[in-house]
């Protein structure tokens, strides 16, 4: 599946990994370290939450991420 970001970047999604009450999680083709979260019905609150998470990442005690962020 091909999706486009707000800034016009095309991203090819590979396969759906999981889904929850508000979104589906996809693997990103040619980017095994990344996942994409596609909301069923995106809201302004989702966008605000993602901006806040990007502005305030958690401290990582190691040289790699131990959690998915955002």
PDB file of C-alpha atoms in Angstrom:
ATOM      1  CA  UNK A   1       0.000   0.000   0.000  1.00  0.00           C
ATOM      2  CA  UNK A   2       1.298   3.448  -0.911  1.00  0.00           C
ATOM      3  CA  UNK A   3       0.594   6.334   1.480  1.00  0.00           C
ATOM      4  CA  UNK A   4       1.688   9.944   1.402  1.00  0.00           C
ATOM      5  CA  UNK A   5       2.775  12.054   4.359  1.00  0.00           C
ATOM      6  CA  UNK A   6       1.597  15.619   4.846  1.00  0.00           C
ATOM      7  CA  UNK A   7       4.883  16.888   3.438  1.00  0.00           C
ATOM      8  CA  UNK A   8       4.400  14.852   0.245  1.00  0.00           C
ATOM      9  CA  UNK A   9       6.764  11.964   0.973  1.00  0.00           C
ATOM     10  CA  UNK A  10       5.567   8.638  -0.447  1.00  0.00           C
ATOM     11  CA  UNK A  11       5.911   5.613   1.842  1.00  0.00           C
ATOM     12  CA  UNK A  12       5.221   2.044   0.783  1.00  0.00           C
ATOM     13  CA  UNK A  13       3.690  -0.072   3.529  1.00  0.00           C
ATOM     14  CA  UNK A  14       4.431  -3.772   3.479  1.00  0.00           C
ATOM     15  CA  UNK A  15       2.013  -5.691   5.678  1.00  0.00           C
ATOM     16  CA  UNK A  16      -0.393  -5.041   8.494  1.00  0.00           C
ATOM     17  CA  UNK A  17       1.169  -6.202  11.755  1.00  0.00           C
ATOM     18  CA  UNK A  18      -1.636  -5.436  14.197  1.00  0.00           C
ATOM     19  CA  UNK A  19      -4.696  -3.307  14.780  1.00  0.00           C
ATOM     20  CA  UNK A  20      -6.398  -1.789  17.768  1.00  0.00           C
ATOM     21  CA  UNK A  21      -9.390   0.348  18.554  1.00  0.00           C
ATOM     22  CA  UNK A  22      -8.084   3.494  16.871  1.00  0.00           C
ATOM     23  CA  UNK A  23      -5.469   2.440  14.312  1.00  0.00           C
ATOM     24  CA  UNK A  24      -3.597  -0.206  12.338  1.00  0.00           C
ATOM     25  CA  UNK A  25       0.166  -0.804  12.545  1.00  0.00           C
ATOM     26  CA  UNK A  26       2.065  -1.547   9.323  1.00  0.00           C
ATOM     27  CA  UNK A  27       5.644  -2.492   8.527  1.00  0.00           C
ATOM     28  CA  UNK A  28       7.396  -0.052   6.186  1.00  0.00           C
ATOM     29  CA  UNK A  29       8.880  -1.535   3.027  1.00  0.00           C
ATOM     30  CA  UNK A  30      12.680  -1.123   2.802  1.00  0.00           C
ATOM     31  CA  UNK A  31      12.771   0.303   6.356  1.00  0.00           C
ATOM     32  CA  UNK A  32      12.788  -2.611   8.814  1.00  0.00           C
ATOM     33  CA  UNK A  33      13.464  -0.277  11.774  1.00  0.00           C
ATOM     34  CA  UNK A  34      10.260   1.695  11.178  1.00  0.00           C
ATOM     35  CA  UNK A  35       6.540   1.107  11.545  1.00  0.00           C
ATOM     36  CA  UNK A  36       3.586   3.201  10.444  1.00  0.00           C
ATOM     37  CA  UNK A  37       0.450   3.810  12.496  1.00  0.00           C
ATOM     38  CA  UNK A  38      -2.605   4.631  10.399  1.00  0.00           C
ATOM     39  CA  UNK A  39      -5.558   5.959  12.368  1.00  0.00           C
ATOM     40  CA  UNK A  40      -9.053   4.877  11.311  1.00  0.00           C
ATOM     41  CA  UNK A  41     -10.394   8.385  12.018  1.00  0.00           C
ATOM     42  CA  UNK A  42      -7.535  10.815  12.742  1.00  0.00           C
ATOM     43  CA  UNK A  43      -8.372  13.725  15.036  1.00  0.00           C
ATOM     44  CA  UNK A  44      -6.752  16.979  16.106  1.00  0.00           C
ATOM     45  CA  UNK A  45      -6.086  15.302  19.480  1.00  0.00           C
ATOM     46  CA  UNK A  46      -4.061  12.538  17.778  1.00  0.00           C
ATOM     47  CA  UNK A  47      -1.999  15.159  15.965  1.00  0.00           C
ATOM     48  CA  UNK A  48      -1.419  17.177  19.147  1.00  0.00           C
ATOM     49  CA  UNK A  49      -0.358  14.028  21.015  1.00  0.00           C
ATOM     50  CA  UNK A  50       2.164  13.098  18.309  1.00  0.00           C
ATOM     51  CA  UNK A  51       3.622  16.626  18.263  1.00  0.00           C
ATOM     52  CA  UNK A  52       3.974  16.533  22.066  1.00  0.00           C
ATOM     53  CA  UNK A  53       5.652  13.109  21.939  1.00  0.00           C
ATOM     54  CA  UNK A  54       8.124  14.234  19.270  1.00  0.00           C
ATOM     55  CA  UNK A  55       8.979  17.354  21.258  1.00  0.00           C
ATOM     56  CA  UNK A  56       9.544  15.346  24.465  1.00  0.00           C
ATOM     57  CA  UNK A  57      11.152  11.971  23.676  1.00  0.00           C
ATOM     58  CA  UNK A  58      11.917   9.648  26.591  1.00  0.00           C
ATOM     59  CA  UNK A  59      15.485   9.323  27.811  1.00  0.00           C
ATOM     60  CA  UNK A  60      17.128   6.177  26.519  1.00  0.00           C
ATOM     61  CA  UNK A  61      19.575   4.485  28.900  1.00  0.00           C
ATOM     62  CA  UNK A  62      21.180   2.670  25.961  1.00  0.00           C
ATOM     63  CA  UNK A  63      22.165   3.574  22.432  1.00  0.00           C
ATOM     64  CA  UNK A  64      18.960   2.186  20.947  1.00  0.00           C
ATOM     65  CA  UNK A  65      15.237   2.708  21.398  1.00  0.00           C
ATOM     66  CA  UNK A  66      13.570   0.257  23.738  1.00  0.00           C
ATOM     67  CA  UNK A  67      10.079   1.456  22.873  1.00  0.00           C
ATOM     68  CA  UNK A  68       8.239   2.685  19.808  1.00  0.00           C
ATOM     69  CA  UNK A  69       8.232   6.482  19.759  1.00  0.00           C
ATOM     70  CA  UNK A  70       6.021   8.184  18.903  1.00  0.00           C
TER      71      UNK A  70
END
